[in-house]
Short mmCIF file of C-alpha atoms and ligand atoms in Angstrom, two decimals:
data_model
loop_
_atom_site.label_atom_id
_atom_site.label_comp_id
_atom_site.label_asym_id
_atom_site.label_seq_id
_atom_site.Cartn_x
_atom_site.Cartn_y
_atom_site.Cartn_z
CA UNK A 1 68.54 91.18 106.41
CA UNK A 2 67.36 94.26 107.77
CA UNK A 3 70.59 96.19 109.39
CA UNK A 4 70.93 99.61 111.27
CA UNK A 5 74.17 101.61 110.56
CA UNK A 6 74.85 104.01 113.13
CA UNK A 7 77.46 106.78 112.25
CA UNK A 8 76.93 107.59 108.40
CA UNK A 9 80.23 108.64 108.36
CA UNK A 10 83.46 107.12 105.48
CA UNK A 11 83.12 103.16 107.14
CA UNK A 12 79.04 103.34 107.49
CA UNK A 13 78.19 104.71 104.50
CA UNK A 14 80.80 102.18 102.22
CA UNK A 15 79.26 99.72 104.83
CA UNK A 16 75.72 100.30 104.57
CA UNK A 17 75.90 101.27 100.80
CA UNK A 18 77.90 98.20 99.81
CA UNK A 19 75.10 95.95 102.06
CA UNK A 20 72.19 97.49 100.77
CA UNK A 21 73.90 96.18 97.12
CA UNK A 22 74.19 93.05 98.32
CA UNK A 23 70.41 92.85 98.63
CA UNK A 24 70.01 94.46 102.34
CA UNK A 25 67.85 96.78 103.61
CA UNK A 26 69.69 99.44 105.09
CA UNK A 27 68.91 101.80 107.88
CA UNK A 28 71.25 104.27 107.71
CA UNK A 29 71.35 107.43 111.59
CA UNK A 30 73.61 109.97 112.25
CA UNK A 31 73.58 112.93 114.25
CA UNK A 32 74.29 114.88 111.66
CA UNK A 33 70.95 115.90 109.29
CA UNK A 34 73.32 116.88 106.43
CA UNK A 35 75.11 113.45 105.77
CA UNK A 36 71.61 112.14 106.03
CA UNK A 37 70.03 114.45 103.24
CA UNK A 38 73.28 113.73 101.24
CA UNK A 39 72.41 109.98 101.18
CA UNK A 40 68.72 110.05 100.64
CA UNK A 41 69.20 112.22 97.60
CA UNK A 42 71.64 109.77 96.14
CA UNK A 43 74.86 111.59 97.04
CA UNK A 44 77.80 110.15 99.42
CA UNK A 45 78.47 113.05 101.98
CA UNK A 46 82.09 112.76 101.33
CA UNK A 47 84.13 112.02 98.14
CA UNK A 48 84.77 108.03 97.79
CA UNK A 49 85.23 106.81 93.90
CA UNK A 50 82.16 104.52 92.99
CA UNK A 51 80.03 105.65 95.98
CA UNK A 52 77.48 107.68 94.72
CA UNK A 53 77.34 105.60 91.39
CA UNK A 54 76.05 103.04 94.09
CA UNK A 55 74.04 104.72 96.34
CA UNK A 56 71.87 106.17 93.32
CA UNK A 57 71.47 101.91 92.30
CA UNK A 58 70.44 100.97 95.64
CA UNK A 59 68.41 103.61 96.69
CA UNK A 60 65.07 101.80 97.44
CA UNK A 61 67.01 99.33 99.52
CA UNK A 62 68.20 102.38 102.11
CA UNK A 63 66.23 104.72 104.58
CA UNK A 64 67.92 107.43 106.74
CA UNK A 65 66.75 108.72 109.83
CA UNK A 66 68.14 110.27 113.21
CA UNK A 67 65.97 108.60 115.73
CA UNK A 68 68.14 105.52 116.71
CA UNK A 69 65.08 103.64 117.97
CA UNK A 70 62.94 103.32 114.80
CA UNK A 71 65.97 102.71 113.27
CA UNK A 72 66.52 99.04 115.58
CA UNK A 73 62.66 99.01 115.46
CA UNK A 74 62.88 98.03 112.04
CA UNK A 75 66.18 96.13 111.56
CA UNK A 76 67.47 93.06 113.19
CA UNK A 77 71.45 94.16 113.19
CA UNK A 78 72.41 97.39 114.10
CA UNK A 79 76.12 98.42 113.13
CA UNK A 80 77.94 100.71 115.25
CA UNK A 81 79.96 103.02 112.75
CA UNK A 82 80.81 106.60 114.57
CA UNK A 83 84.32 108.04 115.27
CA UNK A 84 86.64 106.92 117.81
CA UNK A 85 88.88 109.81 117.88
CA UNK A 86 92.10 110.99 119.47
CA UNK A 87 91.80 112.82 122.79
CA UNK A 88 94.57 115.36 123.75
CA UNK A 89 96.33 112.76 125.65
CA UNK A 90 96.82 110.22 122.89
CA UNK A 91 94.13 108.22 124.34
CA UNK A 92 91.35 106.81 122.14
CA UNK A 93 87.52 108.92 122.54
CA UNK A 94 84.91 106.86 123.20
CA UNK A 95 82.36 109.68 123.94
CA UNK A 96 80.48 109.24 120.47
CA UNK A 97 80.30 104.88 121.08
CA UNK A 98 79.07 105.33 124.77
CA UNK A 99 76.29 108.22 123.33
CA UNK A 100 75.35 105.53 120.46
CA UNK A 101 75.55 102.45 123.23
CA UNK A 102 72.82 104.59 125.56
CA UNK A 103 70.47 105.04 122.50
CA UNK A 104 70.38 101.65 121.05
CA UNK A 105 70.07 100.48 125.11
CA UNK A 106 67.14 102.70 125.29
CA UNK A 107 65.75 101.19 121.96
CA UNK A 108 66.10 97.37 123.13
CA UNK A 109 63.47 97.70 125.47
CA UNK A 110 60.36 97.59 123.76
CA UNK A 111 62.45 95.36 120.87
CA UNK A 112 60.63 92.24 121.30
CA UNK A 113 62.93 90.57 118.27
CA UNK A 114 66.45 89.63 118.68
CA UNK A 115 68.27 91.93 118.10
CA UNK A 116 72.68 91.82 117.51
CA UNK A 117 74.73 94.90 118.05
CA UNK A 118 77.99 94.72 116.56
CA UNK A 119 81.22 97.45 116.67
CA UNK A 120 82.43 98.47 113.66
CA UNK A 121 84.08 101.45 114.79
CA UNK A 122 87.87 100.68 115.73
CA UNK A 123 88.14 100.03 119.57
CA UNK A 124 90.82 98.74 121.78
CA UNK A 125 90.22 95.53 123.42
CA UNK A 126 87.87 95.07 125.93
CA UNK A 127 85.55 98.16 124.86
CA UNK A 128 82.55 96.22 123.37
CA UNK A 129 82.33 94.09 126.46
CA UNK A 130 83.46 96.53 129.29
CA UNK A 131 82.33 99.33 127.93
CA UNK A 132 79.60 98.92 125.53
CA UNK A 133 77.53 95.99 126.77
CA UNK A 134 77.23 96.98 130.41
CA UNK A 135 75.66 99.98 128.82
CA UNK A 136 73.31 98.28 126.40
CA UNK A 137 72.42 95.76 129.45
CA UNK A 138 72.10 98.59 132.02
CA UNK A 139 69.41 101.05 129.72
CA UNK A 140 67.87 97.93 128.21
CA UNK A 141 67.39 95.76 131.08
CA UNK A 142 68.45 93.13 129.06
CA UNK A 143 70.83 90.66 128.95
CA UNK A 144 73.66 89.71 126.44
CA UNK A 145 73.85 86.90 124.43
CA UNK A 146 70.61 85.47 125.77
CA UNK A 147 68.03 88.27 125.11
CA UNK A 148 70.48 90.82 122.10
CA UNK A 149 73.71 89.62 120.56
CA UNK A 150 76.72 91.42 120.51
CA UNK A 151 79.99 91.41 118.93
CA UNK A 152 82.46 93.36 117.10
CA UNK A 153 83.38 93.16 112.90
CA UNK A 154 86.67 95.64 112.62
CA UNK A 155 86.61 97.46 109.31
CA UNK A 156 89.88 97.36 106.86
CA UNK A 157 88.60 99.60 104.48
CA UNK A 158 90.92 102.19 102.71
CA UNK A 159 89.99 105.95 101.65
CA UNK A 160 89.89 106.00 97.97
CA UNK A 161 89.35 102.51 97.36
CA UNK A 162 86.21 101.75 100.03
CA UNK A 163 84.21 100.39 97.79
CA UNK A 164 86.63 98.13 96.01
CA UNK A 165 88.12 97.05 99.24
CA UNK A 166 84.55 95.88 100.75
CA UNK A 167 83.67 93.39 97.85
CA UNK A 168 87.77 92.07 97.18
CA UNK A 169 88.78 92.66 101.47
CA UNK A 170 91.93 90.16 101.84
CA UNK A 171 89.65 89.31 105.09
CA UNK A 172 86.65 89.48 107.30
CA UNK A 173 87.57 89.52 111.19
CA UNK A 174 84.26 88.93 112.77
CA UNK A 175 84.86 88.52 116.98
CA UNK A 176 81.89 86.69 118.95
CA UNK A 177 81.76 85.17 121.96
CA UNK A 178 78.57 83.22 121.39
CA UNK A 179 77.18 81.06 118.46
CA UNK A 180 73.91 82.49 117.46
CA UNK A 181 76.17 86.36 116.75
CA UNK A 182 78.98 84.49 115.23
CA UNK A 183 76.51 82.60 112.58
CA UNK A 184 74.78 85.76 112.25
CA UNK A 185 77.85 87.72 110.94
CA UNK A 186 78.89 84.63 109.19
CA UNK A 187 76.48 84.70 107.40
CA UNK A 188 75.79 88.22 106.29
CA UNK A 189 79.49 87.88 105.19
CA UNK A 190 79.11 84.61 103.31
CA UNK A 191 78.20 85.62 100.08
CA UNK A 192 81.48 87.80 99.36
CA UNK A 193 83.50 84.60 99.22
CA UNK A 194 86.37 85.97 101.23
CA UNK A 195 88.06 84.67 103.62
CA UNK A 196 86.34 84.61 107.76
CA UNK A 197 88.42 84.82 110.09
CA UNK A 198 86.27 84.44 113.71
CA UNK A 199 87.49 84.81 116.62
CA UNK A 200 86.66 86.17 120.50
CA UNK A 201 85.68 90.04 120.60
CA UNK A 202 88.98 91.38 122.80
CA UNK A 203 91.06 89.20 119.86
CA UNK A 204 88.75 91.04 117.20
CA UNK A 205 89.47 94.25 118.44
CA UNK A 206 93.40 93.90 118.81
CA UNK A 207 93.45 92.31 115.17
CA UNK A 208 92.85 95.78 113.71
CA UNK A 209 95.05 98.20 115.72
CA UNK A 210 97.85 95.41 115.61
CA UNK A 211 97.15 95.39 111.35
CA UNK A 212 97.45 99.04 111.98
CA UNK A 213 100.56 99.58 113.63
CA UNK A 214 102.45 96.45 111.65
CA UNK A 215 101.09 98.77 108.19
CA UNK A 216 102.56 102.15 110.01
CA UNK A 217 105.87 100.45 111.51
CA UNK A 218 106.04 98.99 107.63
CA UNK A 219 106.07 102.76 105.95
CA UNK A 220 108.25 104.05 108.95
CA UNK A 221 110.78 101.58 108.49
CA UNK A 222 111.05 102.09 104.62
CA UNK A 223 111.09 105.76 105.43
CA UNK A 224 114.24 105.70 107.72
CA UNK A 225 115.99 103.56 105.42
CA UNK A 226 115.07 105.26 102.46
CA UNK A 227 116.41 108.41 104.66
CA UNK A 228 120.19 106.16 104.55
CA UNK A 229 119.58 105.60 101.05
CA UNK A 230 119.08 109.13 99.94
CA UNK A 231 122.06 110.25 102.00
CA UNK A 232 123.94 107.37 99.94
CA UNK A 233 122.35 107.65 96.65
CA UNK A 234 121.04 104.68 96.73
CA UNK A 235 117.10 104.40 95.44
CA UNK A 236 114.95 103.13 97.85
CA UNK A 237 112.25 101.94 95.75
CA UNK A 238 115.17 99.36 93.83
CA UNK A 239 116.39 98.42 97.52
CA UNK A 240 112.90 97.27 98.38
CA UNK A 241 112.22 95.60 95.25
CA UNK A 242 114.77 93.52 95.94
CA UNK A 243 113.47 92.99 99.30
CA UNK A 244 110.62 92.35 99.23
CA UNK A 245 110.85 89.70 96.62
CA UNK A 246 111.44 87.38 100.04
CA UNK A 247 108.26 85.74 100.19
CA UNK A 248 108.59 86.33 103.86
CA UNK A 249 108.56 89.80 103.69
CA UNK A 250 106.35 90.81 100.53
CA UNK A 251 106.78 93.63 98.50
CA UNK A 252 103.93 95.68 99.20
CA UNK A 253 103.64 98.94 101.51
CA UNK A 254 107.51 99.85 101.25
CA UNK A 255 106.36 103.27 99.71
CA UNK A 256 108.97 105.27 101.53
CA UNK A 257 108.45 109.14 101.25
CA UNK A 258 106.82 112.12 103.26
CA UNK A 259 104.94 109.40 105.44
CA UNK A 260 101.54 108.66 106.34
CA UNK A 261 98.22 110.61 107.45
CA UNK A 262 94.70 110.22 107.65
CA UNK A 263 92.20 109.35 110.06
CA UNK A 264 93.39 106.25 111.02
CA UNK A 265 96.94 105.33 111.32
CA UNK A 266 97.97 108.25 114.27
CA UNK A 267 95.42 108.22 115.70
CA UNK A 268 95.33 104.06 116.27
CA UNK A 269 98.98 104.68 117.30
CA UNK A 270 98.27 106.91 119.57
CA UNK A 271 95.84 104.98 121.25
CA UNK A 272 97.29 101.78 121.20
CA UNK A 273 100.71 103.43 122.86
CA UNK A 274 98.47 104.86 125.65
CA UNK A 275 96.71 101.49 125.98
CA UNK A 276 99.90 99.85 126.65
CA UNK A 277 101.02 102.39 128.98
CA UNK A 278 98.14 102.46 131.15
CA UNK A 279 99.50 99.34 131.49
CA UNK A 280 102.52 100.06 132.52
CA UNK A 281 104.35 98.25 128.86
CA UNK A 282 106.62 100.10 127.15
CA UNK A 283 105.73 100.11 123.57
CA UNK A 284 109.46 101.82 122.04
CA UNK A 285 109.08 100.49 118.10
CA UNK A 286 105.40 102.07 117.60
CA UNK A 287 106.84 105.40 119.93
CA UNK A 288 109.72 105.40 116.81
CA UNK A 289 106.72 104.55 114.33
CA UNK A 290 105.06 107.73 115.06
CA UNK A 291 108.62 110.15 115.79
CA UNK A 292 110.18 108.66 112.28
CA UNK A 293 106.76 109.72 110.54
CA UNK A 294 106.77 113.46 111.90
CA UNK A 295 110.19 114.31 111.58
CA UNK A 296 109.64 113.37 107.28
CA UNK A 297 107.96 116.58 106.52
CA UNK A 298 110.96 118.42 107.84
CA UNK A 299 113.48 116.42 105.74
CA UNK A 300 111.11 117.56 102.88
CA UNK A 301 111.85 121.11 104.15
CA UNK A 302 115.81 120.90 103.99
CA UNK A 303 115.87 119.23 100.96
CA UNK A 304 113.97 122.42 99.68
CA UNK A 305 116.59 124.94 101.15
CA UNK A 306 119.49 123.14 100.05
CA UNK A 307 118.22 125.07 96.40
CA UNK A 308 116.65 127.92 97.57
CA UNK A 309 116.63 129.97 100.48
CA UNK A 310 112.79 130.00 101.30
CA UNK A 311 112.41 133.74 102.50
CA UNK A 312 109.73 135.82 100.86
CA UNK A 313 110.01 132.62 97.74
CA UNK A 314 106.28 131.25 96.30
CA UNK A 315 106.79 127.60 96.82
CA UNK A 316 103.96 125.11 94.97
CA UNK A 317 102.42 122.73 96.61
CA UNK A 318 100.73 119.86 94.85
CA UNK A 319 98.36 117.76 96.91
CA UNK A 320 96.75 118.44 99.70
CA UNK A 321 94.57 115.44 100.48
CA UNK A 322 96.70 112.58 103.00
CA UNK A 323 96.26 110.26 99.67
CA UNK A 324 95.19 110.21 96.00
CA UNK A 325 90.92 109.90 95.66
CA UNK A 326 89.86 111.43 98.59
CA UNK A 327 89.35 114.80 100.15
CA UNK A 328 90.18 113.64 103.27
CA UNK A 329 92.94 116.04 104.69
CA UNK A 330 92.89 114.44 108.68
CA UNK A 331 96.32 114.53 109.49
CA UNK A 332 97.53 115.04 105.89
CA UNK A 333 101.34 115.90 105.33
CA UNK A 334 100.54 118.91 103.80
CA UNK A 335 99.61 120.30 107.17
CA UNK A 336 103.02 120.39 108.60
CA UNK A 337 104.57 120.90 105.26
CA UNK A 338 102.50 124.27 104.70
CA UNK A 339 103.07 125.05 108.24
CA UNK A 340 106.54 124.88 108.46
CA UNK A 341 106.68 126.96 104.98
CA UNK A 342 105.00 130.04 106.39
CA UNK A 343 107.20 130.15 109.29
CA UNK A 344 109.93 130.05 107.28
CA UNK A 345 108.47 133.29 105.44
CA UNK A 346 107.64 131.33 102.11
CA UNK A 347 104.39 132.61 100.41
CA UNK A 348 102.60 129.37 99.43
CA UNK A 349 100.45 128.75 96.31
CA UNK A 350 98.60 125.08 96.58
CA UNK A 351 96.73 123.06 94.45
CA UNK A 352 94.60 119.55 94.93
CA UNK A 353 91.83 118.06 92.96
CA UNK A 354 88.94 117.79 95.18
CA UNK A 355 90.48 118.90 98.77
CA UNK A 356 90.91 122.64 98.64
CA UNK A 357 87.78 123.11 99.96
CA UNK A 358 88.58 121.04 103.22
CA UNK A 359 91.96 122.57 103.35
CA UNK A 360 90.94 126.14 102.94
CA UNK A 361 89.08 126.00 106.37
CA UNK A 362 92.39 125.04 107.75
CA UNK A 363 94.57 127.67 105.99
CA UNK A 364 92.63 130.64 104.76
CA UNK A 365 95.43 132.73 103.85
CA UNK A 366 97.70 130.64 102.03
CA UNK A 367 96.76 130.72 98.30
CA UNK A 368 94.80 128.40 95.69
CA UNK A 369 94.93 127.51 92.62
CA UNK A 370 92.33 125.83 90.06
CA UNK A 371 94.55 124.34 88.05
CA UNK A 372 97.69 121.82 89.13
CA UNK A 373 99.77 124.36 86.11
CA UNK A 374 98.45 127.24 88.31
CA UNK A 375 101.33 126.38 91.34
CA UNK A 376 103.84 126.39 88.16
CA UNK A 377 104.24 130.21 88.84
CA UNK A 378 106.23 129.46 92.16
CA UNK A 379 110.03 129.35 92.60
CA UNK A 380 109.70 125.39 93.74
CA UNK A 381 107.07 122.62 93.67
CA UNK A 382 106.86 120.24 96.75
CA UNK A 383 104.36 117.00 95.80
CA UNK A 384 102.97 116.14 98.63
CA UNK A 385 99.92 113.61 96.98
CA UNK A 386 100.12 111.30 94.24
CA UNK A 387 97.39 112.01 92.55
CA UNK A 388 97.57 110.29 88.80
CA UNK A 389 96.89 113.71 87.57
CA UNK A 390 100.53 114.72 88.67
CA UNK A 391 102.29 112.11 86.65
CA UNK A 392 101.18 114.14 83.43
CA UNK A 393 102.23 117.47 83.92
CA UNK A 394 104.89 118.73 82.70
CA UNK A 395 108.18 119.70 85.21
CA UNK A 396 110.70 120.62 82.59
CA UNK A 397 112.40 124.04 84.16
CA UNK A 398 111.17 123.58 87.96
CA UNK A 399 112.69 122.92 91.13
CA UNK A 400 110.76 119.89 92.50
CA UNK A 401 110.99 118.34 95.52
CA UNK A 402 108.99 115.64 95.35
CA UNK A 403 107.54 113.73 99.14
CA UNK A 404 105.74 110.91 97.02
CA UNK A 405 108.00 109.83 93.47
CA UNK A 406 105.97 111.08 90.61
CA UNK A 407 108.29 109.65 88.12
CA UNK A 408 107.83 111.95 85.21
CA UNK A 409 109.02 115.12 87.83
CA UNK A 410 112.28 113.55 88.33
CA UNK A 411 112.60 112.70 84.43
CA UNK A 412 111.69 115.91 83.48
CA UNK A 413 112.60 118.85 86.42
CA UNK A 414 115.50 121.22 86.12
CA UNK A 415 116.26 120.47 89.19
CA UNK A 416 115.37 117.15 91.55
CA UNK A 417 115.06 115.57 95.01
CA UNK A 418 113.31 112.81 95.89
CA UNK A 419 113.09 112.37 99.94
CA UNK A 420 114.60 108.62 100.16
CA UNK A 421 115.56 107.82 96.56
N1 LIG B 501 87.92 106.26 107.66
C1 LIG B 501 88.57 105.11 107.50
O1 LIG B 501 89.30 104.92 106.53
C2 LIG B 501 88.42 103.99 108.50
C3 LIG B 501 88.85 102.70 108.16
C4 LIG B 501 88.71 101.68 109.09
C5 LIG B 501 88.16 101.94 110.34
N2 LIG B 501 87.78 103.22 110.65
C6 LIG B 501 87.18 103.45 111.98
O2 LIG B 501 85.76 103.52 111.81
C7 LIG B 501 85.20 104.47 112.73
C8 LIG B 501 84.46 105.54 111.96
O3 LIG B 501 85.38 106.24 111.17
P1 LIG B 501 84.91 107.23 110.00
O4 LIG B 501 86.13 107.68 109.30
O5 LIG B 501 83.80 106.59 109.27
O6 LIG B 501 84.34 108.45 110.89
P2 LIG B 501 83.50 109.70 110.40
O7 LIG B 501 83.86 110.80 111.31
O8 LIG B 501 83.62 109.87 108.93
O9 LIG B 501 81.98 109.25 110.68
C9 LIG B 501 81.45 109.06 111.95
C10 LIG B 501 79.98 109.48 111.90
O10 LIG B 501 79.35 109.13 113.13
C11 LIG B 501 78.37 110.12 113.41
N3 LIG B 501 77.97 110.02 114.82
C12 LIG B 501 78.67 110.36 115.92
N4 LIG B 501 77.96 110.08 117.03
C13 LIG B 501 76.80 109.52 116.62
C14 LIG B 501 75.67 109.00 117.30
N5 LIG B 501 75.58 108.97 118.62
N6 LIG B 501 74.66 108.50 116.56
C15 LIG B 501 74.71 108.51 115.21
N7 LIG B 501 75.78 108.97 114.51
C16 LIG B 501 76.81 109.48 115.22
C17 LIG B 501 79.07 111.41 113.04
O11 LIG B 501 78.18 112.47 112.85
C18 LIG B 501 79.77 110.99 111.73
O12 LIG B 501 78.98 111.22 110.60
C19 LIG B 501 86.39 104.99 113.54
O13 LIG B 501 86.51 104.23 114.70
C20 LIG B 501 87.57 104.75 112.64
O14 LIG B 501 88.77 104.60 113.34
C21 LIG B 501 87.87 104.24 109.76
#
């Protein structure tokens, strides 16, 4: 099959990438020029493990361009991958999907072949019919599902595992409301033997913020009980073990700690809480969700100044990324960490494998190191990351206060607190 990906972005390019491998031809638009050139000269624009090993492979299988039109000229699926971000009010941004909706509208009308439009991008229910087909139907002239298809394919990828978690996903959620889309995404999905789960478009779209907040609700609930442990010396990680040995509840995601970050989790929060209000529903357990996850970096903090009194100190920090194998740093716990630190009148000294960069944009003035032994020179180490490179330095003689449970820190520090354990 011939398919468009619009937003070349973390989810299109794993998407597009890990199609085009599968024997598609890929079409890959943005707005931006520079993802674009990454892509056609065989680089991802962004740090993913096996990406560019896989772009380079399949690189007569993909085109880029940033005209939308001779992109759905030439394809017969177009993928809608751009941000949904988080506007000031919590509320989820659908500025970039209405922009891409007008274009590929504009581009049905001279499309004499079928064409199916599917959303990828995570949207709240009711967006790709209320929102994004009365656009493609009003600058198209056209009618869905009798003259383009439509439908919406939520993406469960994960940052630093993208690639592996497209070809092994524990599921596909494709949402259709007619036949000929449903077979259509059926069948591009086939040949990864995973399981298809198909259901209506609104039920589509819930599945993934609803995966979302259960995964976020999951961490904050391990992190306010690992918060009881700690204060009882009891380790978390042994408590939920033990739980989740209940086949009911299952042991994974019980990582209790500094909390979560990235692009998705907040955000989705956020949006889903406002959904539910514009509704007038109160939504108090995923309001908790997101006040038990901020208030972790601070608990971080005062662990830290129960051994030192932070004034004028150097305090490490190691990881800056929001998780190991990415340089991703949207929403990252470093950010509050760090910031939180320089009000307190700490000098900071930071290290991460691939993220400074990112970060340094952010904080200019805080200071870098090249190497992870580099943020050894400071009075106290905070780990915010887990990057496998942590678990082999060596802590002997350090105050480490540790947001993630590198193991060979709390064998080997002078002196050591892990947040819930
Ligand atoms: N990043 C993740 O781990 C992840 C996982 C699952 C779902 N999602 C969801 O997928 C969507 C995309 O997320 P992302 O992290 O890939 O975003 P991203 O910011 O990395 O990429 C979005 C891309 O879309 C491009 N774009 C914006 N408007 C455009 C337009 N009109 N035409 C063409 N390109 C346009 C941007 O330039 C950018 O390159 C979001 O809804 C997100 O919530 C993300």
């Amino acid at each position: 099959m011939k398919i468009s990906i619009i937003g070349t972005g973390y989810v299109g390019t794993v998407t597009g990438v890990c199609f085009a491998d599968m024997g598609h031809q890929i079409y890959f638009v943005d707005i931006d020029q520079k993802k674009l050139n990454a892509v056609n000269s065989g680089k991802s624009p962004f740090f993913e493990p096996d990406l560019d090993e896989l772009i380079e492979k399949n690189r007569k299988k993909i085109t880029t361009t940033m005209d939308i039109s001779e992109a759905i000229k030439q394809t017969d699926l177009t993928m809608i991958c751009v941000g949904t971000p988080q506007k000031r009010d919590g509320s989820s941004d659908l500025r970039f999907i209405i922009d891409a909706a007008h274009t590929i509208g504009k581009a049905l009308v001279n499309n004499d072949k079928y064409h199916t439009v599917i959303v990828k991008s995570t949207v709240l229910p009711g967006t790709t019919g209320k929102v994004v087909q009365p656009v493609l139907e009003q600058e198209s002239g056209k009618k869905a599902p009798v003259d383009f298809g439509i439908g919406s394919n939520p993406e469960f990828l994960k940052e630093g595992s993208a690639v592996k978690d497209f070809f092994h996903t524990d599921r596909i959620v494709i949402g259709a409301n007619d036949p000929k889309t449903k077979k259509t995404m059926e069948d591009l999905y086939k040949p990864l033997l995973a399981p298809i789960f198909t259901t209506d478009i609104q039920t589509a779209e819930m599945i993934k913020y609803v995966s979302n907040a259960f995964l976020a609700t999951k961490i904050s609930f391990s992190n306010e009980i690992g918060n009881l442990c700690k204060a009882n010396q009891i380790d978390s990680y042994e408590v939920f073990q033990g739980v989740g040995m209940d086949k009911r509840i299952n042991p994974h995601f019980f990582r209790s700690g500094i909390g979560f970050g990235g692009s998705c989790f907040p955000k989705d929060i956020h949006a889903l809480i406002a959904f539910a209000e514009s509704q007038a529903i109160d939504t108090k357990i995923l309001k908790a969700v997101l006040k038990t996850n901020d208030d972790q970096p601070q608990k971080l903090i005062a662990l830290l100044k129960k051994h030192l009194d932070i004034q004028g100190k150097k305090i490490g920090v190691l990881g800056l990324s929001f998780k190991p194998e990415t340089d991703d740093i949207r929403e990252s716990r470093a950010i509050p960490v760090i910031t939180e630190l320089l009000v307190a009148g700490a000098e900071v000294i930071a290290y991460d494998p691939i993220a400074m960069p990112e970060f340094s944009v952010l904080f200019p003035n805080i200071l870098y190191t090249d190497t992870a032994r580099g943020v050894f020179t400071a009075d106290a180490i905070i780990i915010i990351t887990e990057w496998p490179e942590f678990s082999r330095l060596d802590y002997s003689g350090k105050i480490i206060i540790d947001g993630r449970r590198i193991l060979k820190a709390k064998r080997e520090a002078a002196v050591y607190e892990g947040l819930c354990w």
